[in-house]
Short mmCIF file of C-alpha atoms in Angstrom, two decimals:
data_model
loop_
_atom_site.label_atom_id
_atom_site.label_comp_id
_atom_site.label_asym_id
_atom_site.label_seq_id
_atom_site.Cartn_x
_atom_site.Cartn_y
_atom_site.Cartn_z
CA MET A 1 0.21 0.11 0.22
CA SER A 2 1.33 3.51 -1.27
CA GLN A 3 2.56 5.47 1.91
CA HIS A 4 5.82 6.79 2.13
CA ASP A 5 6.30 10.87 1.36
CA ILE A 6 9.14 9.26 0.20
CA GLY A 7 12.26 6.51 -0.60
CA LEU A 8 15.65 6.54 0.39
CA ILE A 9 18.49 3.84 -0.72
CA GLY A 10 21.64 3.59 0.38
CA LEU A 11 21.81 3.79 4.84
CA ALA A 12 25.74 4.69 5.47
CA VAL A 13 25.94 7.86 8.10
CA MET A 14 25.24 10.03 5.44
CA GLY A 15 21.54 8.05 4.36
CA GLN A 16 21.04 7.81 7.68
CA ASN A 17 21.28 10.95 9.46
CA LEU A 18 19.59 12.31 5.92
CA VAL A 19 16.71 9.92 6.49
CA LEU A 20 16.41 11.13 10.13
CA ASN A 21 15.91 14.63 9.61
CA MET A 22 13.27 13.44 6.84
CA ALA A 23 11.94 12.27 10.07
CA ASN A 24 11.91 14.20 12.02
CA ASN A 25 10.36 17.14 9.65
CA GLY A 26 7.04 15.21 10.06
CA TYR A 27 8.11 12.76 6.94
CA SER A 28 7.21 9.57 6.33
CA VAL A 29 10.06 7.81 5.12
CA ALA A 30 10.54 3.79 3.29
CA VAL A 31 14.65 3.01 3.62
CA TYR A 32 16.23 0.20 2.05
CA ASN A 33 19.89 -1.16 1.68
CA ARG A 34 21.69 -3.74 -0.29
CA THR A 35 22.77 -5.23 2.96
CA THR A 36 19.47 -6.48 4.79
CA SER A 37 21.07 -6.54 8.46
CA THR A 38 22.18 -2.56 8.12
CA THR A 39 18.38 -1.53 7.45
CA ASN A 40 16.83 -4.26 9.88
CA GLU A 41 20.44 -2.94 13.04
CA PHE A 42 19.07 0.80 11.81
CA VAL A 43 14.92 0.05 11.58
CA GLY A 44 15.87 -1.44 14.75
CA GLY A 45 18.32 1.03 16.91
CA LEU A 46 15.82 3.47 16.60
CA LYS A 47 13.94 3.34 19.25
CA ASP A 48 17.16 4.27 21.38
CA ARG A 49 18.54 6.93 20.15
CA PRO A 50 18.65 9.97 22.59
CA VAL A 51 15.33 11.98 21.48
CA ASP A 52 17.09 15.61 20.22
CA VAL A 53 17.79 12.61 17.53
CA VAL A 54 14.91 10.48 17.48
CA HIS A 55 12.17 12.91 17.74
CA GLU A 56 9.04 11.83 19.18
CA GLY A 57 6.83 10.44 16.69
CA THR A 58 9.91 9.82 13.63
CA ALA A 59 10.59 6.46 14.87
CA ASP A 60 6.64 6.03 13.37
CA ARG A 61 7.41 7.44 10.33
CA ILE A 62 10.42 5.15 9.11
CA VAL A 63 9.50 1.97 7.18
CA GLY A 64 12.39 -0.55 6.52
CA TYR A 65 11.76 -3.27 3.17
CA ASP A 66 13.64 -6.43 2.57
CA SER A 67 13.26 -5.96 -1.31
CA LEU A 68 13.55 -3.38 -4.08
CA GLU A 69 9.84 -4.06 -5.21
CA GLU A 70 8.56 -3.80 -1.62
CA PHE A 71 10.46 -0.36 -1.12
CA VAL A 72 8.65 0.78 -4.39
CA ALA A 73 5.67 -0.04 -3.50
CA SER A 74 5.30 1.86 -0.61
CA LEU A 75 5.86 5.22 -2.57
CA LYS A 76 3.92 7.31 -3.09
CA ARG A 77 3.09 8.50 -7.18
CA PRO A 78 5.14 9.98 -8.31
CA ARG A 79 7.52 8.13 -6.29
CA ARG A 80 10.51 8.75 -5.63
CA ALA A 81 13.73 7.19 -4.99
CA MET A 82 17.05 8.95 -3.29
CA ILE A 83 19.50 7.58 -3.71
CA MET A 84 23.18 7.36 -1.25
CA VAL A 85 25.63 5.59 -2.12
CA LYS A 86 28.61 5.33 -3.85
CA ALA A 87 29.18 7.79 -7.08
CA GLY A 88 29.31 6.42 -10.14
CA GLY A 89 28.84 2.39 -11.02
CA PRO A 90 27.00 2.16 -7.95
CA VAL A 91 24.57 4.65 -8.36
CA ASP A 92 23.55 2.76 -11.92
CA ALA A 93 23.97 -0.56 -10.84
CA VAL A 94 20.50 1.01 -8.78
CA ILE A 95 18.31 3.17 -10.92
CA GLU A 96 18.96 0.14 -13.70
CA GLN A 97 17.04 -2.26 -10.93
CA LEU A 98 14.62 0.43 -10.36
CA LYS A 99 13.07 1.66 -13.87
CA PRO A 100 11.51 -1.14 -15.00
CA MET A 101 9.79 -0.61 -11.05
CA LEU A 102 9.06 2.37 -12.17
CA ASP A 103 6.06 4.34 -13.54
CA ALA A 104 6.21 6.90 -15.66
CA GLY A 105 7.14 10.65 -14.24
CA ASP A 106 7.67 9.12 -11.04
CA ILE A 107 11.37 10.49 -10.14
CA ILE A 108 15.06 9.25 -8.58
CA ILE A 109 16.73 11.53 -6.70
CA ASP A 110 21.11 11.29 -6.64
CA GLY A 111 21.80 12.54 -3.73
CA GLY A 112 25.66 11.45 -3.32
CA ASN A 113 28.68 12.64 -4.62
CA SER A 114 28.56 11.62 -7.73
CA ASP A 115 30.77 12.80 -11.20
CA PHE A 116 28.14 16.21 -13.35
CA ASN A 117 28.76 14.82 -15.83
CA ASP A 118 27.34 10.87 -14.97
CA THR A 119 24.18 13.47 -13.81
CA ASN A 120 24.05 15.23 -17.67
CA ARG A 121 24.35 11.72 -18.45
CA ARG A 122 21.48 10.17 -16.31
CA SER A 123 19.43 13.34 -16.83
CA LYS A 124 19.43 13.06 -20.52
CA ASP A 125 18.63 9.42 -20.57
CA LEU A 126 15.91 8.66 -18.06
CA PRO A 127 13.56 10.57 -19.67
CA GLU A 128 13.24 8.17 -22.56
CA ALA A 129 12.01 5.21 -19.86
CA GLY A 130 9.30 7.95 -19.33
CA LEU A 131 11.22 8.70 -15.20
CA GLN A 132 11.61 12.26 -13.47
CA PHE A 133 15.59 13.04 -12.95
CA ILE A 134 17.09 15.27 -10.04
CA GLY A 135 20.30 15.65 -8.67
CA THR A 136 21.27 16.82 -6.28
CA GLY A 137 24.61 17.95 -3.64
CA VAL A 138 24.55 17.46 -0.29
CA SER A 139 26.55 18.90 1.72
CA GLY A 140 27.34 19.34 4.98
CA GLY A 141 28.38 15.97 6.43
CA GLU A 142 27.16 13.90 9.17
CA GLU A 143 25.99 16.81 10.92
CA GLY A 144 24.65 18.98 8.80
CA ALA A 145 22.64 15.97 7.00
CA LEU A 146 21.02 15.42 10.24
CA LYS A 147 20.12 18.77 11.68
CA GLY A 148 20.57 20.71 8.17
CA PRO A 149 22.23 20.18 5.17
CA SER A 150 22.90 22.50 2.13
CA ILE A 151 21.08 21.52 -0.66
CA MET A 152 22.31 21.83 -4.46
CA PRO A 153 19.42 20.41 -6.80
CA GLY A 154 19.30 20.65 -10.29
CA GLY A 155 17.62 17.73 -13.13
CA HIS A 156 14.47 18.36 -14.04
CA ILE A 157 12.48 20.94 -13.18
CA GLU A 158 8.94 19.13 -13.92
CA ALA A 159 10.19 16.78 -10.38
CA TRP A 160 11.60 19.89 -8.51
CA LEU A 161 8.18 20.35 -7.51
CA HIS A 162 7.69 17.58 -6.36
CA VAL A 163 10.90 17.51 -3.94
CA LYS A 164 10.87 21.94 -2.71
CA ASP A 165 8.66 21.49 0.36
CA LEU A 166 10.19 18.82 1.80
CA PHE A 167 13.86 19.46 1.18
CA GLN A 168 13.72 23.35 1.56
CA ALA A 169 12.01 21.82 4.72
CA ILE A 170 15.22 19.52 5.92
CA SER A 171 17.55 21.98 4.35
CA ALA A 172 19.89 24.66 6.93
CA LYS A 173 18.45 28.02 7.73
CA VAL A 174 19.54 31.49 7.35
CA GLY A 175 18.23 34.92 7.59
CA PRO A 176 17.74 37.76 10.69
CA ASN A 177 14.98 35.24 11.63
CA ASN A 178 16.20 31.74 10.60
CA ASP A 179 13.83 31.18 8.41
CA ILE A 180 15.75 30.89 4.32
CA PRO A 181 16.68 27.70 3.98
CA CYS A 182 19.44 27.08 2.79
CA CYS A 183 18.16 25.06 -0.92
CA GLU A 184 17.32 26.38 -4.94
CA TRP A 185 16.38 24.55 -7.48
CA VAL A 186 20.21 25.63 -9.53
CA GLY A 187 19.29 24.60 -12.54
CA GLU A 188 19.50 21.40 -15.55
CA ASP A 189 21.17 18.79 -15.95
CA GLY A 190 23.58 18.55 -13.72
CA ALA A 191 23.91 21.92 -12.47
CA GLY A 192 23.57 21.41 -8.87
CA HIS A 193 25.86 18.42 -9.12
CA TYR A 194 29.02 20.95 -10.75
CA VAL A 195 27.51 24.01 -8.36
CA LYS A 196 28.88 21.22 -5.38
CA MET A 197 31.74 20.23 -7.05
CA VAL A 198 32.74 23.65 -6.99
CA HIS A 199 31.40 23.49 -2.95
CA ASN A 200 34.13 20.72 -2.59
CA GLY A 201 36.84 22.89 -4.88
CA ILE A 202 36.71 26.13 -2.54
CA GLU A 203 36.20 24.09 0.81
CA TYR A 204 39.67 21.76 -0.60
CA GLY A 205 41.07 25.70 -0.59
CA ASP A 206 40.03 27.46 2.16
CA MET A 207 41.40 23.82 4.58
CA GLN A 208 44.80 24.36 2.51
CA LEU A 209 44.92 28.56 3.19
CA ILE A 210 44.35 27.99 7.01
CA CYS A 211 46.89 25.37 7.33
CA GLU A 212 48.74 27.60 5.89
CA ALA A 213 48.01 29.61 7.68
CA TYR A 214 48.61 27.36 11.14
CA PHE A 215 52.29 26.50 9.56
CA ILE A 216 53.33 30.09 8.85
CA LEU A 217 52.20 30.38 12.78
CA LYS A 218 53.97 27.87 14.31
CA HIS A 219 57.24 27.82 12.63
CA VAL A 220 58.08 31.71 11.88
CA ILE A 221 56.48 33.18 15.27
CA GLY A 222 56.36 29.85 17.18
CA ALA A 223 53.81 29.91 18.29
CA SER A 224 51.63 27.42 20.40
CA ASN A 225 48.65 25.00 19.81
CA GLU A 226 47.97 27.45 23.43
CA GLU A 227 48.19 30.25 21.18
CA LEU A 228 46.92 28.95 18.41
CA PHE A 229 43.70 28.15 19.70
CA GLU A 230 43.26 32.05 20.84
CA ILE A 231 44.09 33.10 17.77
CA PHE A 232 41.71 31.54 16.06
CA LYS A 233 39.71 32.31 18.03
CA GLN A 234 39.84 36.11 17.66
CA TRP A 235 39.61 35.16 14.23
CA ASN A 236 36.37 33.53 14.35
CA GLU A 237 34.74 36.19 15.71
CA GLY A 238 35.39 39.59 12.40
CA GLU A 239 35.12 38.90 8.67
CA LEU A 240 36.97 35.17 8.93
CA GLU A 241 34.39 34.22 11.03
CA SER A 242 33.01 30.56 9.53
CA TYR A 243 32.72 26.94 10.56
CA LEU A 244 36.11 25.97 9.13
CA ILE A 245 37.69 28.43 10.88
CA GLU A 246 36.02 27.51 14.13
CA ILE A 247 36.21 23.28 14.28
CA THR A 248 40.13 24.82 13.86
CA ARG A 249 39.59 26.48 16.80
CA ASP A 250 38.96 23.68 18.52
CA ILE A 251 41.26 21.15 17.05
CA PHE A 252 43.41 22.35 19.04
CA THR A 253 42.16 22.16 22.15
CA VAL A 254 41.67 18.41 22.26
CA LYS A 255 45.01 15.99 23.77
CA ASP A 256 45.21 13.37 22.78
CA PRO A 257 44.85 9.88 25.65
CA GLU A 258 48.16 7.32 24.89
CA THR A 259 50.36 10.69 25.23
CA ASP A 260 49.11 13.77 27.08
CA ASN A 261 50.77 15.08 23.98
CA ALA A 262 48.34 17.85 21.86
CA LEU A 263 46.21 14.99 19.15
CA VAL A 264 47.01 17.21 16.14
CA ASP A 265 50.45 17.09 16.55
CA GLN A 266 50.09 12.45 16.51
CA ILE A 267 48.42 13.06 12.89
CA LEU A 268 50.21 11.69 10.57
CA ASP A 269 51.28 14.80 7.41
CA THR A 270 49.60 13.06 5.01
CA ALA A 271 46.02 14.37 3.45
CA ARG A 272 43.16 12.25 1.27
CA GLN A 273 41.49 13.74 -0.98
CA LYS A 274 37.39 11.97 -2.41
CA GLY A 275 37.83 13.03 -6.32
CA THR A 276 36.05 16.36 -6.48
CA GLY A 277 38.94 18.32 -5.92
CA LYS A 278 40.03 16.83 -8.60
CA TRP A 279 37.84 17.36 -11.05
CA MET A 280 37.07 21.19 -10.86
CA SER A 281 40.62 21.87 -11.23
CA GLN A 282 40.40 18.59 -14.53
CA HIS A 283 37.33 20.68 -15.75
CA ALA A 284 38.87 23.65 -15.07
CA LEU A 285 41.79 23.02 -17.61
CA ASP A 286 39.23 21.59 -20.11
CA LEU A 287 37.35 25.27 -20.13
CA GLY A 288 40.43 27.24 -20.03
CA VAL A 289 39.31 29.43 -16.73
CA PRO A 290 41.75 29.60 -14.15
CA THR A 291 41.56 27.83 -10.72
CA THR A 292 44.94 27.88 -9.66
CA LEU A 293 44.52 28.14 -5.75
CA ILE A 294 42.39 25.50 -5.86
CA THR A 295 44.20 23.42 -8.72
CA GLU A 296 47.46 23.59 -5.72
CA ALA A 297 45.92 23.13 -3.39
CA VAL A 298 44.85 19.00 -4.12
CA TYR A 299 49.01 19.56 -5.64
CA ALA A 300 49.37 19.56 -1.84
CA ARG A 301 47.72 16.95 -0.77
CA CYS A 302 50.04 14.88 -3.25
CA LEU A 303 53.14 15.95 -2.02
CA SER A 304 52.07 15.56 1.81
CA ALA A 305 50.88 11.61 0.83
CA GLN A 306 54.31 11.40 -0.03
CA LYS A 307 55.33 10.71 3.26
CA ASP A 308 58.51 8.85 2.79
CA ALA A 309 60.35 10.13 -0.44
CA ARG A 310 60.41 13.92 2.02
CA VAL A 311 61.39 12.15 4.94
CA ARG A 312 63.99 11.25 2.61
CA ALA A 313 64.57 14.02 0.75
CA GLU A 314 64.75 15.63 4.14
CA GLU A 315 67.81 14.63 4.89
CA VAL A 316 69.33 15.83 1.58
CA LEU A 317 67.92 18.46 0.38
CA THR A 318 68.60 22.48 2.60
CA GLY A 319 67.05 25.35 3.04
CA PRO A 320 67.02 29.11 4.26
CA GLU A 321 68.09 29.17 8.44
CA ALA A 322 65.60 32.45 9.09
CA SER A 323 64.70 33.64 12.19
CA PHE A 324 61.91 36.11 13.13
CA ASP A 325 62.94 39.76 15.33
CA GLY A 326 59.50 40.79 13.78
CA ASP A 327 56.72 42.24 16.17
CA ARG A 328 54.47 39.40 16.58
CA LYS A 329 51.15 40.84 16.67
CA ALA A 330 51.85 42.56 13.56
CA PHE A 331 52.59 38.98 12.30
CA ILE A 332 49.16 37.65 13.84
CA GLU A 333 47.42 40.17 11.87
CA ASP A 334 49.29 40.07 8.51
CA VAL A 335 49.17 36.36 8.55
CA ARG A 336 44.92 37.43 8.98
CA GLN A 337 44.95 39.48 6.27
CA ALA A 338 46.49 37.00 3.86
CA LEU A 339 44.35 33.91 4.96
CA TYR A 340 41.56 36.67 3.69
CA ALA A 341 42.78 38.65 0.65
CA SER A 342 43.44 34.96 -0.48
CA LYS A 343 40.40 32.90 0.13
CA LEU A 344 38.88 36.07 -1.55
CA CYS A 345 40.13 35.31 -4.50
CA SER A 346 39.73 30.95 -3.55
CA TYR A 347 35.86 31.95 -3.63
CA ALA A 348 36.73 34.59 -6.98
CA GLN A 349 37.78 32.56 -8.72
CA GLY A 350 35.62 29.40 -8.21
CA TYR A 351 32.39 31.64 -9.71
CA VAL A 352 34.36 31.89 -12.95
CA GLN A 353 34.62 28.32 -12.98
CA LEU A 354 30.70 28.41 -12.83
CA ASP A 355 30.33 30.64 -14.78
CA ALA A 356 31.81 29.00 -17.77
CA ALA A 357 30.55 26.24 -16.88
CA ALA A 358 27.25 28.20 -17.30
CA GLU A 359 28.18 28.46 -20.73
CA GLU A 360 29.72 25.81 -22.05
CA PHE A 361 26.74 23.49 -20.83
CA GLY A 362 24.02 26.74 -21.29
CA TRP A 363 22.82 26.45 -17.59
CA LYS A 364 21.61 29.65 -16.07
CA LEU A 365 22.55 29.97 -12.93
CA ASN A 366 22.14 32.09 -10.11
CA ASN A 367 25.15 32.75 -8.75
CA GLY A 368 23.86 35.14 -5.84
CA ASN A 369 21.24 32.49 -5.23
CA ILE A 370 24.62 29.97 -4.51
CA ALA A 371 26.09 31.84 -1.67
CA LEU A 372 22.87 31.97 -0.14
CA LEU A 373 22.78 27.55 -0.85
CA TRP A 374 26.03 27.88 0.77
CA ARG A 375 25.03 30.80 3.57
CA GLY A 376 24.32 27.37 6.05
CA GLY A 377 24.58 23.57 6.46
CA CYS A 378 27.36 23.21 4.72
CA ILE A 379 30.73 22.82 5.28
CA ILE A 380 31.78 26.20 3.86
CA ARG A 381 30.04 28.39 6.09
CA SER A 382 30.97 32.03 7.06
CA THR A 383 29.75 35.05 7.16
CA PHE A 384 31.31 36.98 4.05
CA LEU A 385 28.89 34.46 1.60
CA GLY A 386 26.92 37.33 2.67
CA ASP A 387 28.70 39.79 1.35
CA ILE A 388 29.51 37.51 -2.21
CA LYS A 389 25.12 37.54 -2.50
CA ASN A 390 25.24 41.63 -2.21
CA ALA A 391 27.97 41.53 -5.03
CA PHE A 392 25.70 39.28 -6.57
CA ASP A 393 22.06 41.50 -6.05
CA LYS A 394 24.11 44.38 -6.95
CA ASN A 395 24.90 43.12 -11.19
CA ALA A 396 23.93 40.54 -11.28
CA ASP A 397 26.89 39.86 -14.71
CA LEU A 398 30.08 40.92 -12.31
CA GLU A 399 32.73 39.56 -14.87
CA ASN A 400 35.19 38.85 -11.11
CA LEU A 401 33.61 39.62 -7.74
CA LEU A 402 37.17 40.90 -6.99
CA LEU A 403 36.50 43.43 -8.83
CA ASP A 404 33.03 43.87 -6.98
CA ASP A 405 33.40 47.29 -4.50
CA PHE A 406 33.65 45.59 -1.20
CA PHE A 407 35.79 42.93 -2.15
CA LYS A 408 38.29 45.88 -4.04
CA GLU A 409 38.40 47.35 -0.92
CA ALA A 410 39.47 44.28 0.84
CA ILE A 411 41.92 43.28 -1.62
CA ASP A 412 43.44 46.06 -1.34
CA GLN A 413 43.74 46.81 2.90
CA ALA A 414 45.13 43.57 2.54
CA GLN A 415 47.33 43.87 0.06
CA PRO A 416 50.64 44.57 2.53
CA SER A 417 49.81 41.86 4.61
CA TRP A 418 48.92 39.96 2.30
CA ARG A 419 52.25 40.37 0.13
CA ARG A 420 54.67 40.07 3.48
CA VAL A 421 53.50 37.07 5.01
CA VAL A 422 54.27 35.71 0.91
CA ALA A 423 58.08 36.89 1.05
CA THR A 424 58.78 35.77 4.77
CA ALA A 425 57.10 31.91 4.33
CA VAL A 426 58.96 32.09 1.23
CA GLU A 427 62.65 33.88 2.86
CA HIS A 428 61.98 30.81 6.05
CA GLY A 429 61.30 28.25 3.36
CA LEU A 430 58.11 27.90 3.92
CA PRO A 431 55.69 26.30 1.57
CA VAL A 432 52.77 28.43 0.84
CA PRO A 433 51.02 27.13 -2.13
CA GLY A 434 47.93 28.43 -1.49
CA PHE A 435 48.72 31.63 -0.52
CA ALA A 436 51.58 32.31 -3.62
CA ALA A 437 48.41 30.75 -5.87
CA ALA A 438 46.70 33.11 -4.66
CA LEU A 439 48.68 36.35 -4.81
CA THR A 440 50.40 35.47 -8.26
CA TYR A 441 46.47 34.98 -9.65
CA TYR A 442 45.39 38.94 -8.41
CA ASP A 443 48.71 40.29 -9.04
CA GLY A 444 47.97 37.95 -13.29
CA TYR A 445 44.51 39.68 -13.17
CA ARG A 446 45.43 43.59 -12.62
CA ARG A 447 47.89 43.86 -15.23
CA GLY A 448 46.38 44.97 -18.71
CA ARG A 449 49.75 42.40 -20.25
CA LEU A 450 51.28 39.89 -19.90
CA PRO A 451 54.28 38.14 -20.68
CA ALA A 452 52.64 35.85 -22.86
CA ASN A 453 53.36 37.95 -26.20
CA LEU A 454 57.32 36.24 -25.81
CA LEU A 455 55.40 32.25 -25.59
CA GLN A 456 53.28 32.64 -28.49
CA ALA A 457 56.86 34.10 -31.49
CA GLN A 458 57.95 31.29 -29.51
CA ARG A 459 55.48 28.72 -30.51
CA ASP A 460 55.15 30.88 -34.13
CA TYR A 461 58.75 30.21 -33.97
CA PHE A 462 59.39 26.09 -33.66
CA GLY A 463 56.49 26.12 -34.59
CA ALA A 464 54.70 28.28 -37.26
CA HIS A 465 51.58 28.36 -34.79
CA THR A 466 51.01 32.23 -35.76
CA TYR A 467 50.04 35.07 -34.00
CA GLN A 468 47.66 38.38 -33.31
CA ARG A 469 48.96 42.29 -33.15
CA ILE A 470 47.75 45.42 -30.56
CA ASP A 471 47.68 47.23 -33.37
CA LYS A 472 45.16 44.90 -36.43
CA PRO A 473 41.64 42.87 -36.03
CA ARG A 474 42.11 39.73 -33.54
CA GLU A 475 40.54 38.16 -35.97
CA GLU A 476 43.81 37.98 -37.64
CA THR A 477 46.17 35.77 -37.25
CA PHE A 478 50.43 36.47 -38.35
CA HIS A 479 53.39 34.80 -38.86
CA THR A 480 56.03 34.76 -39.55
CA ASP A 481 60.02 33.49 -40.84
CA TRP A 482 61.86 34.11 -37.32
CA ILE A 483 65.28 32.07 -38.27
CA ARG A 484 65.42 34.34 -41.75
CA GLU A 485 64.46 38.10 -40.05
CA ARG A 486 66.76 37.03 -36.66
CA ASN A 487 69.56 39.36 -36.83
CA ILE A 488 72.25 37.93 -34.15
CA GLY A 489 75.50 39.51 -35.47
CA GLU A 490 79.21 38.63 -35.88
#
């Protein structure tokens, strides 16, 4: 008998917490997992969970099913089946299982971290089976999934109308009255997963920048973990206020129960990645846009993974020996300003790539609304996303965030500090790929003329690739016989 508002397939932690969120908000949810014992353990343990996790009546609104056939039959029409399994082949496998069981107009929702290319393909293929499809980014981790994530849906607009109320009910809320949902329609086909990919790429950049700030403070002025706690605590009370700054502050307070040392100092310095940052960098190259900071953040993780090689190199390679004799308080402020300016460049690059992708795929993205989606619930939530929203509200066609008056003024104010920090890091032999990439991007973007004129001459010299001239129309190209024309004397 059709009874459930929605069904969810895949009961890993994110799936379970989304189910609890839906049921806590009054929706009836069918659940299915390929491993039946997982379904039974989840449903059977609901009444043992604390009341802040499972609200009154929630357990009665969640029903587990042993077979997909029963699961599908239990859903109200149009059926809404949400998939929360590993991206790629597993999603396709579940879709193929569902297709013969669903009727025309039913809706499949992919809520995992899928490659937007897969979502583009599924958005085109599923209508042939009479089905509607939504590919949606969901950000916020375990806590966000339970208490209110940022949700970025894309795909078929007709399907969105059937999930809008539910998705907005379970999403994070922001605004003066805490009533603006961090969930709104993003665009057609793979737009939702593309926006989530860019979110994750910016997350990579933010985390790398914070780590560089930590590394500089630790190795230039010798800041202790207690000092670092105070520094990040103060930073979180100003324009850098954000979830990532907040959790970084907290990390410096945690002791390792085995050694009584700071836990952060006991953690191996090798970082992992799930691929979304890499996807963003790869597609930036496809689009020809300079998403340099996020790409450097991906490379920094790759270098961190070469732990054994780095340990061997440390015994052989040398660098400068420098000491700091300046004003510690002033330098801490310099690092804060450098972090803020670099962060602004990271978001500017992310939005440039969103605009390029929108042009490539014909999406009508609303950049201001995207900033609002990220304002709460997600990992990159921060105060200044409101400033990004304001910038696009003033000028929906803003070419680059750095051109907005607010961001221009912020960068102008931060520039001296930013340059001092990068120079100091270089003098001390400290790697700062994020800070340096952001500053180099800014310096490149603000110059009307770059050295690519020489590059084009080189290409034409060895490969007859031609060049354009500054005094001729852009559509005209020229070639020079450089060997014949060269004049190198005797």
